[in-house]
Short mmCIF file of C-alpha atoms in Angstrom, two decimals:
data_model
loop_
_atom_site.label_atom_id
_atom_site.label_comp_id
_atom_site.label_asym_id
_atom_site.label_seq_id
_atom_site.Cartn_x
_atom_site.Cartn_y
_atom_site.Cartn_z
CA MET A 1 37.34 -16.68 3.59
CA GLN A 2 33.91 -16.85 5.43
CA SER A 3 30.76 -16.78 3.54
CA THR A 4 27.94 -14.55 4.92
CA PRO A 5 24.41 -16.17 4.97
CA LEU A 6 21.78 -13.98 3.39
CA ARG A 7 18.02 -14.19 4.20
CA ILE A 8 15.45 -12.99 1.84
CA GLY A 9 11.76 -12.67 2.99
CA LEU A 10 8.34 -11.68 1.77
CA ASP A 11 5.54 -10.31 3.85
CA ALA A 12 2.04 -10.05 2.32
CA ARG A 13 -1.10 -8.86 3.94
CA VAL A 14 -4.65 -8.47 2.77
CA GLY A 15 -7.35 -6.71 4.65
CA PRO A 16 -10.33 -4.31 4.57
CA THR A 17 -9.86 -0.50 4.04
CA LEU A 18 -11.37 1.23 7.04
CA ARG A 19 -11.21 4.74 5.77
CA ARG A 20 -12.29 5.41 2.19
CA PRO A 21 -11.98 9.11 1.45
CA THR A 22 -13.18 10.34 -1.92
CA PHE A 23 -10.91 12.62 -3.91
CA VAL A 24 -12.79 15.30 -5.69
CA ALA A 25 -11.69 18.05 -8.09
CA GLU A 26 -13.81 21.27 -8.52
CA THR A 27 -13.70 23.14 -11.75
CA ALA A 28 -13.84 26.94 -12.16
CA THR A 29 -17.61 26.67 -12.93
CA GLY A 30 -18.19 25.00 -9.64
CA GLU A 31 -18.70 21.50 -11.04
CA ARG A 32 -17.44 18.69 -8.83
CA ARG A 33 -15.85 15.54 -10.37
CA GLU A 34 -14.93 12.51 -8.53
CA LEU A 35 -11.27 11.51 -9.21
CA HIS A 36 -10.63 8.40 -7.01
CA GLN A 37 -11.95 6.45 -4.13
CA PRO A 38 -9.93 3.62 -2.63
CA SER A 39 -11.28 0.05 -2.99
CA TRP A 40 -12.85 -1.88 -0.09
CA VAL A 41 -9.86 -4.38 -0.05
CA ARG A 42 -6.23 -3.52 0.51
CA ILE A 43 -3.15 -5.55 -0.50
CA GLN A 44 0.35 -4.78 0.92
CA GLY A 45 3.53 -6.48 0.26
CA ILE A 46 7.02 -6.13 1.65
CA LEU A 47 10.16 -7.76 0.26
CA TRP A 48 13.24 -7.71 2.59
CA VAL A 49 16.81 -8.84 2.41
CA GLY A 50 19.08 -9.36 5.41
CA VAL A 51 22.36 -10.56 6.53
CA VAL A 52 22.69 -12.97 9.44
CA PHE A 53 25.93 -12.80 11.50
#
């Protein structure tokens, strides 16, 4: 029986957020309330698993 080699990897990236849209809700009375605005820094990570043959 032959074993199959597995590979596990992690990719992490950090960088600035170029577009920062503001998410706003407007009430029935016309009042606007800010709900969320993305931060200046973005962190992204990917975990992957692969089989090498």
